[in-house]
Coordinates of C-alpha atoms in Angstrom, one line a residue:
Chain A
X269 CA -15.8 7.5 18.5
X270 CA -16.2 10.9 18.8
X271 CA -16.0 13.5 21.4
X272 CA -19.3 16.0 20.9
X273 CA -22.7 14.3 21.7
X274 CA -25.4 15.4 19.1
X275 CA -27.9 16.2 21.6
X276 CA -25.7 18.8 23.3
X277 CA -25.8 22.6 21.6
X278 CA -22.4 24.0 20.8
X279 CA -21.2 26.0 23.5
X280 CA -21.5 29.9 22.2
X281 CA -17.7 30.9 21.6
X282 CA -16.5 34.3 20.3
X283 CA -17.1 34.1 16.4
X284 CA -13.7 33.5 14.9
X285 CA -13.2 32.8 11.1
X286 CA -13.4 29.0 11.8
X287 CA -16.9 28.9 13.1
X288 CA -17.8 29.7 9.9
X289 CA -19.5 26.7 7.8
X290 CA -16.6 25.5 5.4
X291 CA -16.8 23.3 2.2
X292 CA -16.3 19.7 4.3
X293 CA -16.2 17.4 1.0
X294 CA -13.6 18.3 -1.5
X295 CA -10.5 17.0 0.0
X296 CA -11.7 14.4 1.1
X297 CA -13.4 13.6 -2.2
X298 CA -10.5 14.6 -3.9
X299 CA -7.8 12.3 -1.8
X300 CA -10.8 9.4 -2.7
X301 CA -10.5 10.1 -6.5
X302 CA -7.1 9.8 -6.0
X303 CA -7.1 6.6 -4.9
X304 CA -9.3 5.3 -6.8
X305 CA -7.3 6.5 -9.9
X306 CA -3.8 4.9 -8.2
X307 CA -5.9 1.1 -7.2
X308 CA -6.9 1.0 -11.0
X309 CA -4.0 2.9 -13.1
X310 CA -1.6 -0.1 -12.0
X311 CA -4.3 -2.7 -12.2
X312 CA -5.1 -1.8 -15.7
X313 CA -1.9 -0.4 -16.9
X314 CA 0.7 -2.3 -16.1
X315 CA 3.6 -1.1 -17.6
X316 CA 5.9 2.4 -16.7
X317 CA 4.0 5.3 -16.7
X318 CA 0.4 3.7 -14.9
X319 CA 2.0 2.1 -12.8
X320 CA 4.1 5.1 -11.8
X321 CA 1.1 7.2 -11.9
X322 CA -0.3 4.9 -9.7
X323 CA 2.5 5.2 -6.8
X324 CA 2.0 8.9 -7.3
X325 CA -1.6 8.9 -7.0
X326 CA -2.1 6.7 -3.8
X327 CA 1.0 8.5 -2.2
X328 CA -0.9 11.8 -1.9
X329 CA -3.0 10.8 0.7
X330 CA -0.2 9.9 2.9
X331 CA 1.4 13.3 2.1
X332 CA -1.6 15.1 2.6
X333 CA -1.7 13.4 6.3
X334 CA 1.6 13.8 7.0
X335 CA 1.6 17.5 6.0
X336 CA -1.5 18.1 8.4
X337 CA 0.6 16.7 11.2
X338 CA 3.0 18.6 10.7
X339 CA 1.4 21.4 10.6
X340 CA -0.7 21.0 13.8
X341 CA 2.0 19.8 16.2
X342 CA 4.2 22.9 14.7
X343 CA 2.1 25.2 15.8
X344 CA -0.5 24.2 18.1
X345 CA -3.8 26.6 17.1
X346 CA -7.8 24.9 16.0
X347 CA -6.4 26.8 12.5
X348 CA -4.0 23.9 11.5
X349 CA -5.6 22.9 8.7
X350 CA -5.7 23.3 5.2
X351 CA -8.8 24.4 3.6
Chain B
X545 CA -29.7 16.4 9.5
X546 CA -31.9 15.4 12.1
X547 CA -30.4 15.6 16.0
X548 CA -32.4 11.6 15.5
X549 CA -30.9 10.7 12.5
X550 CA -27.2 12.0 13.7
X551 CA -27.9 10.3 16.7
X552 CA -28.7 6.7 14.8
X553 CA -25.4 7.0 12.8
X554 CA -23.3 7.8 16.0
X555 CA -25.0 4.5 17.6
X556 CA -24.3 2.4 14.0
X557 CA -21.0 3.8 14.0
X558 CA -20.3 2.8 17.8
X559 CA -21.2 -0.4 17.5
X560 CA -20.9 -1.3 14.0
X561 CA -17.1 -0.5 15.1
X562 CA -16.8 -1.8 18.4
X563 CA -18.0 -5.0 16.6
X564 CA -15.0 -5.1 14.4
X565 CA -12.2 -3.8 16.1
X566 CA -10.6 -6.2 17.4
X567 CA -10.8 -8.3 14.4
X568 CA -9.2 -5.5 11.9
X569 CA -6.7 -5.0 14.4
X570 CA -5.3 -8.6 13.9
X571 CA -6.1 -8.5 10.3
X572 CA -4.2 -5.2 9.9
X573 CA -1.2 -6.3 12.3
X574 CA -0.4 -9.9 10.3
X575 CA -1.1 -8.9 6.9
X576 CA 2.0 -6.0 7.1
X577 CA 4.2 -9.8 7.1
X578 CA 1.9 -11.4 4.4
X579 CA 2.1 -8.6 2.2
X580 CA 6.2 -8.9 2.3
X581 CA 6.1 -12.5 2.4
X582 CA 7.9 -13.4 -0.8
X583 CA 10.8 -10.9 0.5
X584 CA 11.0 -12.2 3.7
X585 CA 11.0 -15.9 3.1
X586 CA 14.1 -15.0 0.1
X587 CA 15.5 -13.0 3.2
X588 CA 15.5 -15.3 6.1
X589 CA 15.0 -18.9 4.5
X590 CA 16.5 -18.4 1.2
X591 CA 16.1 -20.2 -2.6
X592 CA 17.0 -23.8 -1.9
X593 CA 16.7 -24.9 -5.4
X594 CA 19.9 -26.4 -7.3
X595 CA 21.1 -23.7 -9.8
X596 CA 19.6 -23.6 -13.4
X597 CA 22.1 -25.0 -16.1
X598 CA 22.8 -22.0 -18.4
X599 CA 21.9 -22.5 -21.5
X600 CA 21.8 -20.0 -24.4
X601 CA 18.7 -18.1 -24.3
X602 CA 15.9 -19.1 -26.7
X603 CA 16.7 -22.7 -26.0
X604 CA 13.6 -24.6 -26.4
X605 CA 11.7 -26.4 -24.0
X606 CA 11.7 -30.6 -24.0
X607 CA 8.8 -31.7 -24.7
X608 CA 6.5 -32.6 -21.8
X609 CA 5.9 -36.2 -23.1
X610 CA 9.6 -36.7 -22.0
X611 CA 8.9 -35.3 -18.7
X612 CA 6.2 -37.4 -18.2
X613 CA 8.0 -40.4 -19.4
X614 CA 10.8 -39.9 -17.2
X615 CA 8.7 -39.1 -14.3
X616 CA 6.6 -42.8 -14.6
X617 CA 10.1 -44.5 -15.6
X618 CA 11.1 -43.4 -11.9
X619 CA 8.3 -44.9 -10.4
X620 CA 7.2 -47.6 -12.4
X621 CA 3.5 -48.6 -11.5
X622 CA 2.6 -45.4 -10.0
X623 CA 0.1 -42.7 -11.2
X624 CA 1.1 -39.3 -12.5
X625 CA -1.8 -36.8 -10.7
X626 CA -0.7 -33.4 -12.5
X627 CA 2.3 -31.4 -14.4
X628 CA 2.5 -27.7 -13.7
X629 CA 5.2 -25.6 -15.7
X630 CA 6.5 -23.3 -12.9
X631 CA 5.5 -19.7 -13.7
X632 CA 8.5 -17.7 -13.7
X633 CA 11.9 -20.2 -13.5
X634 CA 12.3 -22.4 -15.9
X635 CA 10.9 -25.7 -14.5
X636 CA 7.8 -28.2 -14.4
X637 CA 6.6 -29.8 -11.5
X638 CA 5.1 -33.2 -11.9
X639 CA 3.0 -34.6 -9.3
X640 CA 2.5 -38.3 -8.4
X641 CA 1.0 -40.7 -6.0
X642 CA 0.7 -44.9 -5.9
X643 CA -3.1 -44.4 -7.0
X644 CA -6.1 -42.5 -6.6
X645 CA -7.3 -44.1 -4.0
X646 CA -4.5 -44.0 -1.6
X647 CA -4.5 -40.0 -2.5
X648 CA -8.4 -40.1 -1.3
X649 CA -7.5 -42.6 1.7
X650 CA -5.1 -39.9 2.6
X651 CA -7.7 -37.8 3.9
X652 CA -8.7 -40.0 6.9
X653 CA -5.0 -40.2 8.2
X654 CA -3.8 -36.7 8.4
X655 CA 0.0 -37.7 8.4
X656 CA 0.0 -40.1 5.7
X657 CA 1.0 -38.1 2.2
X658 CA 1.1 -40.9 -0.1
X659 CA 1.6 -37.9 -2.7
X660 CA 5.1 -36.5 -3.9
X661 CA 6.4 -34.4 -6.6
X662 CA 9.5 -34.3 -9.1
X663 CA 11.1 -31.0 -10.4
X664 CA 12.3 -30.9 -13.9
X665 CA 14.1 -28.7 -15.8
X666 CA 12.0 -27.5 -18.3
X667 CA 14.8 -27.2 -21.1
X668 CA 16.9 -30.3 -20.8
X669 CA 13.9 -32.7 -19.0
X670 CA 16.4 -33.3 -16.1
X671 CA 15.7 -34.4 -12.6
X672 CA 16.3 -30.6 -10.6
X673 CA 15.1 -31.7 -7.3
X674 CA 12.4 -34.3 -5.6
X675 CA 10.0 -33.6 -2.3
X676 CA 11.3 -35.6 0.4
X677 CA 10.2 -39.1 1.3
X678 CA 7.3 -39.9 3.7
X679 CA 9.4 -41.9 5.9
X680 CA 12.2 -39.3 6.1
X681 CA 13.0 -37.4 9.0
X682 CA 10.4 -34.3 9.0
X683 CA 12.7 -31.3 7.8
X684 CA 13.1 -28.8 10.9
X685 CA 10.9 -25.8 11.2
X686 CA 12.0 -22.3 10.9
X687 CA 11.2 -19.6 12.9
X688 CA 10.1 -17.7 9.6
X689 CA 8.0 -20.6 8.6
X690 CA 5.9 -20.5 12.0
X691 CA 5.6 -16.9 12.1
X692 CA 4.7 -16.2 9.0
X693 CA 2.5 -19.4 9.3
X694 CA 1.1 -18.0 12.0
X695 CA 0.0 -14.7 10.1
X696 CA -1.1 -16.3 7.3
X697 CA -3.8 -18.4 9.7
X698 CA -4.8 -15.4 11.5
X699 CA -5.1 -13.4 8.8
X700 CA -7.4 -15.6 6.8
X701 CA -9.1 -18.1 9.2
X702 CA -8.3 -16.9 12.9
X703 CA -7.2 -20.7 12.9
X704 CA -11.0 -21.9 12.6
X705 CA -11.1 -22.8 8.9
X706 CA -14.3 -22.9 7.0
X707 CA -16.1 -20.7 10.0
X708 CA -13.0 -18.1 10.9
X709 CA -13.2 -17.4 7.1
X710 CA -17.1 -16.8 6.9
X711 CA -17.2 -14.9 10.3
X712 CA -14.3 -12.7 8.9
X713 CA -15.8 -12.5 6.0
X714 CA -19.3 -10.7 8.0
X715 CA -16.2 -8.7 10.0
X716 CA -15.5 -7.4 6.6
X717 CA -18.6 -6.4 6.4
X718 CA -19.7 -4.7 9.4
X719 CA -16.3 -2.7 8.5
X720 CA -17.9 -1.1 5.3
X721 CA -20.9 -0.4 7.4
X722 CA -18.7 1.5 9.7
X723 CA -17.2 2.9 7.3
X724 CA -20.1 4.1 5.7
X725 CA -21.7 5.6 8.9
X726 CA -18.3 7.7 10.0
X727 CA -18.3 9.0 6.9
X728 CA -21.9 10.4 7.3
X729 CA -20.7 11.4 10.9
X730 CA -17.8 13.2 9.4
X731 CA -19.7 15.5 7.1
X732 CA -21.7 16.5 10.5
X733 CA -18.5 17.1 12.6
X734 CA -16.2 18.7 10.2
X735 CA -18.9 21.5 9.1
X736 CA -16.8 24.0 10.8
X737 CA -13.0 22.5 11.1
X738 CA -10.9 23.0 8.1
X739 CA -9.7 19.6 6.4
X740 CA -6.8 17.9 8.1
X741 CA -7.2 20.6 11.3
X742 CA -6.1 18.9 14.5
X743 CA -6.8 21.1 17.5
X744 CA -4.6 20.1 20.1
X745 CA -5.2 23.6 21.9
X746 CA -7.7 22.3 23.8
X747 CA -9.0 19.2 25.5
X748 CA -7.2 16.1 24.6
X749 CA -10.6 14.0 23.3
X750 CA -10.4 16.9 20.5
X751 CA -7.0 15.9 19.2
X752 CA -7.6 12.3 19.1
X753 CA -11.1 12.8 17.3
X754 CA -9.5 15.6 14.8
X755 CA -6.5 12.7 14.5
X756 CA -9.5 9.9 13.7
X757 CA -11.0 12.1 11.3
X758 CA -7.8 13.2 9.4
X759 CA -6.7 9.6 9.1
X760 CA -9.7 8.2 8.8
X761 CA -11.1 10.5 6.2
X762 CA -7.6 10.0 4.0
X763 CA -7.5 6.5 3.9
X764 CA -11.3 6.0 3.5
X765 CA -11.9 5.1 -0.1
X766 CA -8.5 2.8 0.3
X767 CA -10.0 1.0 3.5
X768 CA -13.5 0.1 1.9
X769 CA -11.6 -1.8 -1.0
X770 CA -9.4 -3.7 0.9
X771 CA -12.0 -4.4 3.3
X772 CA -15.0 -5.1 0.5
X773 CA -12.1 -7.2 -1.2
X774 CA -11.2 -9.2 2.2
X775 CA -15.0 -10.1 2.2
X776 CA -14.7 -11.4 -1.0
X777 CA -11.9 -13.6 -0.9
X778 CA -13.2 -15.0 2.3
X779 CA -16.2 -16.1 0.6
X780 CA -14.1 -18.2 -2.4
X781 CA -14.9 -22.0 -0.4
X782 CA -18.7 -21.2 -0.6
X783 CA -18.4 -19.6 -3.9
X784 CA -16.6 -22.6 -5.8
X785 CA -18.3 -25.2 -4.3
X786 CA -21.8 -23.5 -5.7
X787 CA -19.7 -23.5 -9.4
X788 CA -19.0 -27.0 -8.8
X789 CA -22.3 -28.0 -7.8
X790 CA -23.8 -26.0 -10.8
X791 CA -22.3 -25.9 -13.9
X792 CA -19.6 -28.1 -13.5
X793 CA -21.7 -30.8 -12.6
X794 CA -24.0 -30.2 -15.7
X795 CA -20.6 -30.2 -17.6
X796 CA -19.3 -33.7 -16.2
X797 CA -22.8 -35.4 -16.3
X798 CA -22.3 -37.4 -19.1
X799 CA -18.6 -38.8 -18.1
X800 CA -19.5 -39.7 -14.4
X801 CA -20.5 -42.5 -14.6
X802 CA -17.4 -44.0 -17.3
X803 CA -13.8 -45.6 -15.5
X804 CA -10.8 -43.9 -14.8
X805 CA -8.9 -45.2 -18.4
X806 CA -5.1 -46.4 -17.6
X807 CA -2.2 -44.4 -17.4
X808 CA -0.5 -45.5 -20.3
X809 CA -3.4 -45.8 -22.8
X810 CA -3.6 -41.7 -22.8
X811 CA -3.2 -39.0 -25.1
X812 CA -0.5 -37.3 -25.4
X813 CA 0.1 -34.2 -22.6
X814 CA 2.4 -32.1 -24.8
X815 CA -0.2 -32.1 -27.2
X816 CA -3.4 -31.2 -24.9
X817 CA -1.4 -28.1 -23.4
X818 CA -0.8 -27.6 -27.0
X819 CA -5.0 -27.7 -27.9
X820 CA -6.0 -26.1 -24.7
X821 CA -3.8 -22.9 -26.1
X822 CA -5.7 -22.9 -29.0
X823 CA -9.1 -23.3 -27.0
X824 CA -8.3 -20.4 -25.1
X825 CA -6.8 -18.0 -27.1
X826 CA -5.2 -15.0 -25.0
X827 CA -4.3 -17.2 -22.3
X828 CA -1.6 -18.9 -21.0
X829 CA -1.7 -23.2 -19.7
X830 CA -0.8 -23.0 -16.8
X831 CA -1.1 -26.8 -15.2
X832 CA -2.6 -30.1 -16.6
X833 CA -4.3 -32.9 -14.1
X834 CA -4.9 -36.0 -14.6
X835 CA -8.6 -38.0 -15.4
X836 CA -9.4 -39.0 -12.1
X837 CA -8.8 -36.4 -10.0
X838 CA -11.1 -35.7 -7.3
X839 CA -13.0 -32.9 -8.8
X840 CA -12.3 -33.5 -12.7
X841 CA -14.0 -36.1 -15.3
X842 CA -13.1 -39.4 -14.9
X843 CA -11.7 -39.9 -18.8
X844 CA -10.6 -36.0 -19.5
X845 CA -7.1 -34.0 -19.1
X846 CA -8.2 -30.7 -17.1
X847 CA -6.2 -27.8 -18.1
X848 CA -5.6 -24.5 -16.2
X849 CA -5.3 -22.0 -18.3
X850 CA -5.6 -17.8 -17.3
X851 CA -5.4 -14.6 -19.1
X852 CA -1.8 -12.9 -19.6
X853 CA -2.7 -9.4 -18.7
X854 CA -2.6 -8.8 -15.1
X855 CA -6.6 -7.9 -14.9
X856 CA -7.2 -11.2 -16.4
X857 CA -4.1 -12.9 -15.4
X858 CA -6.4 -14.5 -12.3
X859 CA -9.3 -15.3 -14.4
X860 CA -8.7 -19.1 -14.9
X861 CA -10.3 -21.1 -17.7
X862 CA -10.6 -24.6 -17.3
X863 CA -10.3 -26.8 -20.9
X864 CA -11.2 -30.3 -20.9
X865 CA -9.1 -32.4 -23.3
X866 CA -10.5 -35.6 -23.8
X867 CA -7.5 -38.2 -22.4
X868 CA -9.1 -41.2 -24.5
X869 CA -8.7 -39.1 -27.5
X870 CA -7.0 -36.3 -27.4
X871 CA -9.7 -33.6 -28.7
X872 CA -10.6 -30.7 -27.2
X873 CA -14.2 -30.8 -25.3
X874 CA -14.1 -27.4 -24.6
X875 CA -13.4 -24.3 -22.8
X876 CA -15.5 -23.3 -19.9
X877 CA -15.2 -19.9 -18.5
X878 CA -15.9 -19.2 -15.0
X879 CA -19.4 -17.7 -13.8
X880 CA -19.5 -14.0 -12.9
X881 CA -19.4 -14.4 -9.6
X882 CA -15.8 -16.3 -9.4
X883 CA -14.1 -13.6 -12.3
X884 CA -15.6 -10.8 -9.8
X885 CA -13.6 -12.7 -6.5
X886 CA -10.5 -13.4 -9.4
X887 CA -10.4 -9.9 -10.3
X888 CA -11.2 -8.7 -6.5
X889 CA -7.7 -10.2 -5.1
X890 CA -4.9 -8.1 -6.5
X891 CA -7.2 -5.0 -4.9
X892 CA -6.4 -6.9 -1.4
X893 CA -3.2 -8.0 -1.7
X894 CA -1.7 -5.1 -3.2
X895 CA 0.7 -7.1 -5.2
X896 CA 0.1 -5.9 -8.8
X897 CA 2.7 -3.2 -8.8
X898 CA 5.4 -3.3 -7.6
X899 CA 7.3 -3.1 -4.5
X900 CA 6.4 0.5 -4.1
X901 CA 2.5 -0.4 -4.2
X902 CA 3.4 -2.9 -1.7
X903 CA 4.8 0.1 0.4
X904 CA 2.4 2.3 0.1
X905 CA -0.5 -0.8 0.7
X906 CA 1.8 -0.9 4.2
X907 CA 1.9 2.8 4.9
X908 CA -1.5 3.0 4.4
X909 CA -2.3 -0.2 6.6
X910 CA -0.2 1.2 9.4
X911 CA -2.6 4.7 9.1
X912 CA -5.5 2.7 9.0
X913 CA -4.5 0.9 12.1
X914 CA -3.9 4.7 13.5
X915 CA -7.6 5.0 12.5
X916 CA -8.8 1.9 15.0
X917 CA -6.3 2.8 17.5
X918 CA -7.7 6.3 17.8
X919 CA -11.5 5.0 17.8
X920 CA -10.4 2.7 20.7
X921 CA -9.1 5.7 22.6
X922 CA -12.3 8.0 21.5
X923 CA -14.7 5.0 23.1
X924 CA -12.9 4.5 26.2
X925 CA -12.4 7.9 27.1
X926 CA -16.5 8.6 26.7
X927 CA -17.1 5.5 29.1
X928 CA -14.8 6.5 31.6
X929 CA -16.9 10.3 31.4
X930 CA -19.9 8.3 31.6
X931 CA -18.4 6.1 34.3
X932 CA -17.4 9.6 36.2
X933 CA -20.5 11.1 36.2
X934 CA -21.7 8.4 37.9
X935 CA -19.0 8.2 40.9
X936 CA -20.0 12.3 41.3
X937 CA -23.7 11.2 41.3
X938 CA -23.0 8.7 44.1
X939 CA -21.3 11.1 46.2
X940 CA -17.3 10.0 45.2
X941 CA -15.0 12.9 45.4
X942 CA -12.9 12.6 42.0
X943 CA -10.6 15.7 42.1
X944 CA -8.3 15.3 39.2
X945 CA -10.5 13.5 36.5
X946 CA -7.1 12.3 34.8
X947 CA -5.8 10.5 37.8
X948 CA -4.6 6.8 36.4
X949 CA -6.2 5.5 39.7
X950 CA -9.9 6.4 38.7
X951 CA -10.6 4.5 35.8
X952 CA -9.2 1.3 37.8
X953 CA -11.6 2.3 40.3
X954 CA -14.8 2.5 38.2
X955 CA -13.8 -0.1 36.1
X956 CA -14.3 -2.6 38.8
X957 CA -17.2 -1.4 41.0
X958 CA -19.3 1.0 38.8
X959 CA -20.9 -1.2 36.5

């Protein structure tokens, strides 16, 4: 479930830009809007444009993921993300 | 946070997960068939009803007197049960049996079907098809038929009807909790990663928990639907037995006690699809059964009717039609509690846009399995840590702490 037990301090490391706090909640507050816009355009739209909005909007989650991927196995560095 | 608090969520999240695991696992795995079903039954099976006549298109339809005439001139002395217009081709099914009773008798000999069913053709009122005989040789099974059937079991019951359901149901459940809890566990381990970093620089638990994270965290808001919808689906036998035992029995109290009226002294059918229209305006008829059925009014036509937009397309009315008379006893629309499990289906089945939405629901079923997969990995790579720092404690020399032999080892003897 996950790797760092609470009780145990952080080892000290030399301070590199990502031990820095960073914002943790808007992407993945944004990739939730998203998908709650994309469950609910289709539902209550229906017809061309909602519904295409919808296969947009629940699509860039996936993208997001797949991009992150990407990005880490291509060069293999803690800084893979986006942020 | 609180070092406690943090701590209670990691122990919620363990277990709350461990808990469900498995289950979502076999939920996940047979509903990527189930949500293709349609395609792969047209696929591998194939339409096996005769053609349609073409006919020039406005052609009306017959009137479903005729149907119904037809249908009792085939089987003279039988009972007509129900007549359901198909919803997309251009046919009505009728339904018969020899009587009510040997339908109800049925139910204590599970291979009798004294039940069958006649296809028309909507337009012309002709004969399209018939269910086979009882006595007939049972029609082979197809490999698609037991798989999917398979799935479809699974998926909904884990074979154990009434109690898979209700304990998939509380699976569903304990998933949101889980849910809930990484997300709280999330904001505490992310505080100094990116979004969507996976550090694969270092120790291995770190990719798979960055991976858990990343997928997790993308599919979250996706995953609590499908899994707050599952619950409520699963919950549909207790939910409409508490509407019948409510209101519809308030409704039917004064006819309970009056007999089933003959076949052939009714009120026309054409005409009670036509009032239930009216009763329900917005909606669409969608089947008619007959007084007597087992959980309608002994003297009254109950009509299915649901709304035409796909939100309210599964919200179903029921009209009563009184078959003595022919006039409308009224519409009854369905407590709050079934339009919220109506509207709450499309959000699980994914099947109200398209086959692209039906992709995506996939795609984002596969991640989410990535999501369990990747717990799984996180939890047993902690207990065989745990399980090695015992084996040092008692004096075991484990060189190589990824040897494949180790874990094998403390599997076995440690605990």
């Amino acid at each position: 479930m996950n790797a760092v037990s609470p009780e145990i301090p952080m080892p000290s490391r030399p301070v590199s830009a990502s031990r820095y706090p960073v914002a943790v909640w808007p992407w993945p507050i944004a990739l939730g809007l998203l998908t709650i816009f994309g469950l609910l355009s289709a539902l209550l739209g229906q017809q061309g444009i909602w519904l295409a909005l919808s296969w947009a909007a629940l699509s860039i989650p996936l993208i997001v993921t797949v991009i992150c991927l990407i990005r880490a196995w291509r060069r293999p560095s803690s800084k893979g993300g986006l942020s | 946070m609180t070092t406690r608090a943090l701590r209670r969520w990691f122990v919620v999240h363990k277990w709350t997960s461990l808990v469900c695991t498995l289950f979502l696992l076999i939920v996940c795995v047979t509903g990527l068939p189930l949500l293709f079903s349609e395609q792969i039954w047209d696929t591998f099976v194939g339409d096996d009803d005769p053609p349609y006549e073409v006919l020039p298109p406005g052609t009306p339809n017959a009137s479903l007197d005729v149907i119904v005439d037809k249908a009792r001139a085939l089987y003279p002395g039988q009972i007509i049960t129900s007549v359901n217009p198909d919803d997309d081709e251009p046919a009505v099914l009728v339904s018969m049996a020899p009587s009510w009773q040997a339908l109800k008798d049925d139910e204590n000999y599970p291979d009798r079907h004294s039940g069958h069913w006649i296809k028309f053709d909507a337009r012309t009122a002709k004969v399209l098809e018939q269910s086979r005989p009882a006595d007939a040789p049972k029609e082979p099974r197809t490999w698609t038929g037991i798989i999917m059937g398979i799935c479809n079991r699974l998926h909904t019951s884990l074979f154990a009807y009434l109690p898979g359901r209700l304990f998939l149901g509380a699976m569903g459940g304990v998933f949101v909790a889980s849910l809930v809890s990484g997300t709280v566990l999330y904001g505490r381990f992310m505080k100094r990663l990116p979004f969507g970093s996976v550090r694969r620089d270092r120790a291995s638990r770190l990719t798979w928990l960055d991976l858990h994270n990343l997928l997790g965290a993308a599919t979250l808001v996706w995953a609590t639907v499908v899994g707050f919808t599952g619950l409520v689906n699963e919950l549909q036998t207790p939910l409409f037995g508490l509407w019948r035992v409510t209101d519809v029995r308030q409704i039917l109290k004064p006819y309970a006690n009056l007999p089933v009226p003959a076949q052939d002294h009714l009120s026309s059918v054409q005409a009670a699809f036509d009032t239930a229209a009216k009763a329900a305006p917005g909606n669409e008829v969608t089947g008619l059964s007959f007084p007597g059925a087992s959980f309608g009014s002994p003297v009254h036509y109950v009509l299915w009717t649901r709304g035409n937009t796909p939100l309210r397309a599964r919200l179903f009315t029921p009209v009563l039609v009184d078959a003595r008379t022919g006039e409308l006893t009224g519409a009854y629309p369905m407590p709050w509690y079934l339009r919220f499990l109506e509207i709450s289906r499309p959000l699980h089945f994914g099947d109200y846009g398209g086959m692209p939405l039906k992709i995506l629901w996939a795609l984002l079923d596969v991640v989410v399995i990535g999501v369990l997969v990747s717990g799984l990995v996180l939890w047993a790579g902690k207990r065989r840590i745990a399980t090695d720092a015992r084996l040092r404690a008692l004096g075991y020399e484990l060189d190589d702490p990824d040897d494949a032999a180790v874990p094998v080892l403390t599997a076995g003897d440690a605990r």
